Amino acid sequence: MISVTFINAEGDSQVVHGVDGQSLLNLAQASGQSLEGTCEGQMACSTCHVIIDKDWFDKLPPAVEDEEDMLDLATGARRTSRLSCQITLTSALDGLVVHVPAESRNMQGL
């Protein structure tokens, strides 16, 4: 199992466990995090953006140009922002810490 800590805008944290090959977006949605991701990983939106903890950002593969373009549209994007639909969990990401921006939306209506 791969542990990921989600920290919301209020500073509350939740540690959840995913599996190798699972997208960060799917893990977030399964654990009730407020990320929308209506594009289902096709990068047609920026609603699943998260802010990667600065200690973990350089451990991720670089964003492709399309992802960078989508991040330009994200509300509240930071230098370490990424689209959660484009991050695939691996054992190298065990312990990953991500921040869910206050501007995020939730397709589950939570």
JSON list of C-alpha atoms in Angstrom, two decimals:
[
{"chain": "A", "resi": 1, "resn": "MET", "atom": "CA", "xyz": [0.00, 0.00, 0.00]},
{"chain": "A", "resi": 2, "resn": "ILE", "atom": "CA", "xyz": [1.13, 3.53, -0.78]},
{"chain": "A", "resi": 3, "resn": "SER", "atom": "CA", "xyz": [0.26, 6.20, 1.78]},
{"chain": "A", "resi": 4, "resn": "VAL", "atom": "CA", "xyz": [-0.69, 9.71, 0.71]},
{"chain": "A", "resi": 5, "resn": "THR", "atom": "CA", "xyz": [-1.49, 12.58, 3.04]},
{"chain": "A", "resi": 6, "resn": "PHE", "atom": "CA", "xyz": [-4.10, 15.07, 1.83]},
{"chain": "A", "resi": 7, "resn": "ILE", "atom": "CA", "xyz": [-4.17, 18.43, 3.59]},
{"chain": "A", "resi": 8, "resn": "ASN", "atom": "CA", "xyz": [-7.20, 20.63, 3.00]},
{"chain": "A", "resi": 9, "resn": "ALA", "atom": "CA", "xyz": [-7.31, 24.43, 3.00]},
{"chain": "A", "resi": 10, "resn": "GLU", "atom": "CA", "xyz": [-8.20, 24.48, 6.71]},
{"chain": "A", "resi": 11, "resn": "GLY", "atom": "CA", "xyz": [-5.07, 22.46, 7.54]},
{"chain": "A", "resi": 12, "resn": "ASP", "atom": "CA", "xyz": [-6.88, 19.21, 8.35]},
{"chain": "A", "resi": 13, "resn": "SER", "atom": "CA", "xyz": [-5.03, 16.14, 7.12]},
{"chain": "A", "resi": 14, "resn": "GLN", "atom": "CA", "xyz": [-6.13, 12.68, 6.08]},
{"chain": "A", "resi": 15, "resn": "VAL", "atom": "CA", "xyz": [-3.78, 9.79, 5.37]},
{"chain": "A", "resi": 16, "resn": "VAL", "atom": "CA", "xyz": [-5.16, 7.38, 2.80]},
{"chain": "A", "resi": 17, "resn": "HIS", "atom": "CA", "xyz": [-3.73, 4.29, 1.14]},
{"chain": "A", "resi": 18, "resn": "GLY", "atom": "CA", "xyz": [-3.64, 3.51, -2.54]},
{"chain": "A", "resi": 19, "resn": "VAL", "atom": "CA", "xyz": [-2.10, 0.91, -4.78]},
{"chain": "A", "resi": 20, "resn": "ASP", "atom": "CA", "xyz": [0.64, 0.95, -7.38]},
{"chain": "A", "resi": 21, "resn": "GLY", "atom": "CA", "xyz": [-0.71, 2.25, -10.69]},
{"chain": "A", "resi": 22, "resn": "GLN", "atom": "CA", "xyz": [-3.71, 4.10, -9.20]},
{"chain": "A", "resi": 23, "resn": "SER", "atom": "CA", "xyz": [-4.13, 7.73, -10.16]},
{"chain": "A", "resi": 24, "resn": "LEU", "atom": "CA", "xyz": [-3.94, 10.31, -7.43]},
{"chain": "A", "resi": 25, "resn": "LEU", "atom": "CA", "xyz": [-7.33, 11.62, -8.59]},
{"chain": "A", "resi": 26, "resn": "ASN", "atom": "CA", "xyz": [-9.01, 8.22, -8.14]},
{"chain": "A", "resi": 27, "resn": "LEU", "atom": "CA", "xyz": [-7.48, 7.89, -4.68]},
{"chain": "A", "resi": 28, "resn": "ALA", "atom": "CA", "xyz": [-8.65, 11.39, -3.76]},
{"chain": "A", "resi": 29, "resn": "GLN", "atom": "CA", "xyz": [-12.19, 10.77, -4.94]},
{"chain": "A", "resi": 30, "resn": "ALA", "atom": "CA", "xyz": [-12.39, 7.38, -3.18]},
{"chain": "A", "resi": 31, "resn": "SER", "atom": "CA", "xyz": [-11.35, 9.03, 0.07]},
{"chain": "A", "resi": 32, "resn": "GLY", "atom": "CA", "xyz": [-13.83, 11.91, -0.20]},
{"chain": "A", "resi": 33, "resn": "GLN", "atom": "CA", "xyz": [-11.36, 14.66, -1.10]},
{"chain": "A", "resi": 34, "resn": "SER", "atom": "CA", "xyz": [-12.94, 17.65, -2.84]},
{"chain": "A", "resi": 35, "resn": "LEU", "atom": "CA", "xyz": [-11.54, 17.27, -6.33]},
{"chain": "A", "resi": 36, "resn": "GLU", "atom": "CA", "xyz": [-13.78, 17.25, -9.36]},
{"chain": "A", "resi": 37, "resn": "GLY", "atom": "CA", "xyz": [-11.82, 15.79, -12.28]},
{"chain": "A", "resi": 38, "resn": "THR", "atom": "CA", "xyz": [-14.71, 15.70, -14.74]},
{"chain": "A", "resi": 39, "resn": "CYS", "atom": "CA", "xyz": [-12.32, 15.28, -17.66]},
{"chain": "A", "resi": 40, "resn": "GLU", "atom": "CA", "xyz": [-11.56, 11.74, -16.41]},
{"chain": "A", "resi": 41, "resn": "GLY", "atom": "CA", "xyz": [-7.84, 12.16, -17.00]},
{"chain": "A", "resi": 42, "resn": "GLN", "atom": "CA", "xyz": [-8.09, 13.59, -20.50]},
{"chain": "A", "resi": 43, "resn": "MET", "atom": "CA", "xyz": [-6.78, 17.01, -19.39]},
{"chain": "A", "resi": 44, "resn": "ALA", "atom": "CA", "xyz": [-9.81, 18.87, -20.71]},
{"chain": "A", "resi": 45, "resn": "CYS", "atom": "CA", "xyz": [-10.13, 20.72, -17.41]},
{"chain": "A", "resi": 46, "resn": "SER", "atom": "CA", "xyz": [-8.07, 21.79, -14.42]},
{"chain": "A", "resi": 47, "resn": "THR", "atom": "CA", "xyz": [-10.51, 21.00, -11.62]},
{"chain": "A", "resi": 48, "resn": "CYS", "atom": "CA", "xyz": [-8.42, 18.19, -10.13]},
{"chain": "A", "resi": 49, "resn": "HIS", "atom": "CA", "xyz": [-5.38, 20.31, -9.45]},
{"chain": "A", "resi": 50, "resn": "VAL", "atom": "CA", "xyz": [-3.50, 19.83, -6.19]},
{"chain": "A", "resi": 51, "resn": "ILE", "atom": "CA", "xyz": [-0.47, 21.51, -4.71]},
{"chain": "A", "resi": 52, "resn": "ILE", "atom": "CA", "xyz": [2.34, 19.05, -4.14]},
{"chain": "A", "resi": 53, "resn": "ASP", "atom": "CA", "xyz": [4.32, 19.52, -0.96]},
{"chain": "A", "resi": 54, "resn": "LYS", "atom": "CA", "xyz": [7.64, 21.17, -1.88]},
{"chain": "A", "resi": 55, "resn": "ASP", "atom": "CA", "xyz": [9.61, 18.23, -0.47]},
{"chain": "A", "resi": 56, "resn": "TRP", "atom": "CA", "xyz": [7.86, 15.87, -2.89]},
{"chain": "A", "resi": 57, "resn": "PHE", "atom": "CA", "xyz": [7.49, 17.98, -6.03]},
{"chain": "A", "resi": 58, "resn": "ASP", "atom": "CA", "xyz": [10.87, 17.07, -7.55]},
{"chain": "A", "resi": 59, "resn": "LYS", "atom": "CA", "xyz": [10.17, 13.35, -6.99]},
{"chain": "A", "resi": 60, "resn": "LEU", "atom": "CA", "xyz": [7.36, 13.44, -9.55]},
{"chain": "A", "resi": 61, "resn": "PRO", "atom": "CA", "xyz": [7.98, 13.06, -13.27]},
{"chain": "A", "resi": 62, "resn": "PRO", "atom": "CA", "xyz": [7.85, 16.43, -15.02]},
{"chain": "A", "resi": 63, "resn": "ALA", "atom": "CA", "xyz": [4.48, 17.67, -16.25]},
{"chain": "A", "resi": 64, "resn": "VAL", "atom": "CA", "xyz": [3.90, 17.37, -19.96]},
{"chain": "A", "resi": 65, "resn": "GLU", "atom": "CA", "xyz": [3.16, 20.52, -21.95]},
{"chain": "A", "resi": 66, "resn": "ASP", "atom": "CA", "xyz": [-0.60, 19.82, -22.08]},
{"chain": "A", "resi": 67, "resn": "GLU", "atom": "CA", "xyz": [-0.72, 19.53, -18.30]},
{"chain": "A", "resi": 68, "resn": "GLU", "atom": "CA", "xyz": [1.16, 22.80, -17.90]},
{"chain": "A", "resi": 69, "resn": "ASP", "atom": "CA", "xyz": [-1.36, 24.45, -20.25]},
{"chain": "A", "resi": 70, "resn": "MET", "atom": "CA", "xyz": [-4.27, 23.14, -18.15]},
{"chain": "A", "resi": 71, "resn": "LEU", "atom": "CA", "xyz": [-2.60, 24.33, -14.94]},
{"chain": "A", "resi": 72, "resn": "ASP", "atom": "CA", "xyz": [-2.58, 27.85, -16.41]},
{"chain": "A", "resi": 73, "resn": "LEU", "atom": "CA", "xyz": [-6.39, 27.66, -16.13]},
{"chain": "A", "resi": 74, "resn": "ALA", "atom": "CA", "xyz": [-6.46, 26.35, -12.55]},
{"chain": "A", "resi": 75, "resn": "THR", "atom": "CA", "xyz": [-7.75, 28.63, -9.84]},
{"chain": "A", "resi": 76, "resn": "GLY", "atom": "CA", "xyz": [-5.22, 29.00, -7.04]},
{"chain": "A", "resi": 77, "resn": "ALA", "atom": "CA", "xyz": [-2.36, 27.27, -8.89]},
{"chain": "A", "resi": 78, "resn": "ARG", "atom": "CA", "xyz": [1.12, 27.50, -7.39]},
{"chain": "A", "resi": 79, "resn": "ARG", "atom": "CA", "xyz": [4.61, 26.64, -8.61]},
{"chain": "A", "resi": 80, "resn": "THR", "atom": "CA", "xyz": [4.20, 23.10, -7.27]},
{"chain": "A", "resi": 81, "resn": "SER", "atom": "CA", "xyz": [0.69, 22.54, -8.65]},
{"chain": "A", "resi": 82, "resn": "ARG", "atom": "CA", "xyz": [-0.07, 19.42, -10.66]},
{"chain": "A", "resi": 83, "resn": "LEU", "atom": "CA", "xyz": [-3.17, 17.73, -12.01]},
{"chain": "A", "resi": 84, "resn": "SER", "atom": "CA", "xyz": [-4.00, 14.77, -9.81]},
{"chain": "A", "resi": 85, "resn": "CYS", "atom": "CA", "xyz": [-5.32, 12.84, -12.82]},
{"chain": "A", "resi": 86, "resn": "GLN", "atom": "CA", "xyz": [-1.79, 12.84, -14.25]},
{"chain": "A", "resi": 87, "resn": "ILE", "atom": "CA", "xyz": [-0.02, 11.45, -11.18]},
{"chain": "A", "resi": 88, "resn": "THR", "atom": "CA", "xyz": [0.24, 7.67, -11.00]},
{"chain": "A", "resi": 89, "resn": "LEU", "atom": "CA", "xyz": [1.10, 6.19, -7.63]},
{"chain": "A", "resi": 90, "resn": "THR", "atom": "CA", "xyz": [4.29, 4.17, -7.34]},
{"chain": "A", "resi": 91, "resn": "SER", "atom": "CA", "xyz": [6.26, 2.91, -4.36]},
{"chain": "A", "resi": 92, "resn": "ALA", "atom": "CA", "xyz": [8.60, 5.90, -4.84]},
{"chain": "A", "resi": 93, "resn": "LEU", "atom": "CA", "xyz": [5.66, 8.14, -3.88]},
{"chain": "A", "resi": 94, "resn": "ASP", "atom": "CA", "xyz": [4.89, 6.34, -0.61]},
{"chain": "A", "resi": 95, "resn": "GLY", "atom": "CA", "xyz": [4.40, 9.14, 1.94]},
{"chain": "A", "resi": 96, "resn": "LEU", "atom": "CA", "xyz": [3.44, 11.76, -0.68]},
{"chain": "A", "resi": 97, "resn": "VAL", "atom": "CA", "xyz": [1.94, 14.95, 0.80]},
{"chain": "A", "resi": 98, "resn": "VAL", "atom": "CA", "xyz": [-0.52, 17.02, -1.23]},
{"chain": "A", "resi": 99, "resn": "HIS", "atom": "CA", "xyz": [-2.53, 20.11, -0.44]},
{"chain": "A", "resi": 100, "resn": "VAL", "atom": "CA", "xyz": [-6.08, 20.48, -1.74]},
{"chain": "A", "resi": 101, "resn": "PRO", "atom": "CA", "xyz": [-6.67, 24.12, -2.67]},
{"chain": "A", "resi": 102, "resn": "ALA", "atom": "CA", "xyz": [-9.66, 25.93, -1.21]},
{"chain": "A", "resi": 103, "resn": "GLU", "atom": "CA", "xyz": [-10.82, 26.61, -4.76]},
{"chain": "A", "resi": 104, "resn": "SER", "atom": "CA", "xyz": [-11.22, 22.90, -5.59]},
{"chain": "A", "resi": 105, "resn": "ARG", "atom": "CA", "xyz": [-14.58, 21.47, -6.52]},
{"chain": "A", "resi": 106, "resn": "ASN", "atom": "CA", "xyz": [-16.06, 18.08, -5.74]},
{"chain": "A", "resi": 107, "resn": "MET", "atom": "CA", "xyz": [-18.08, 16.09, -8.24]},
{"chain": "A", "resi": 108, "resn": "GLN", "atom": "CA", "xyz": [-19.54, 14.09, -5.34]},
{"chain": "A", "resi": 109, "resn": "GLY", "atom": "CA", "xyz": [-21.29, 17.22, -4.03]},
{"chain": "A", "resi": 110, "resn": "LEU", "atom": "CA", "xyz": [-19.45, 17.21, -0.71]}
]
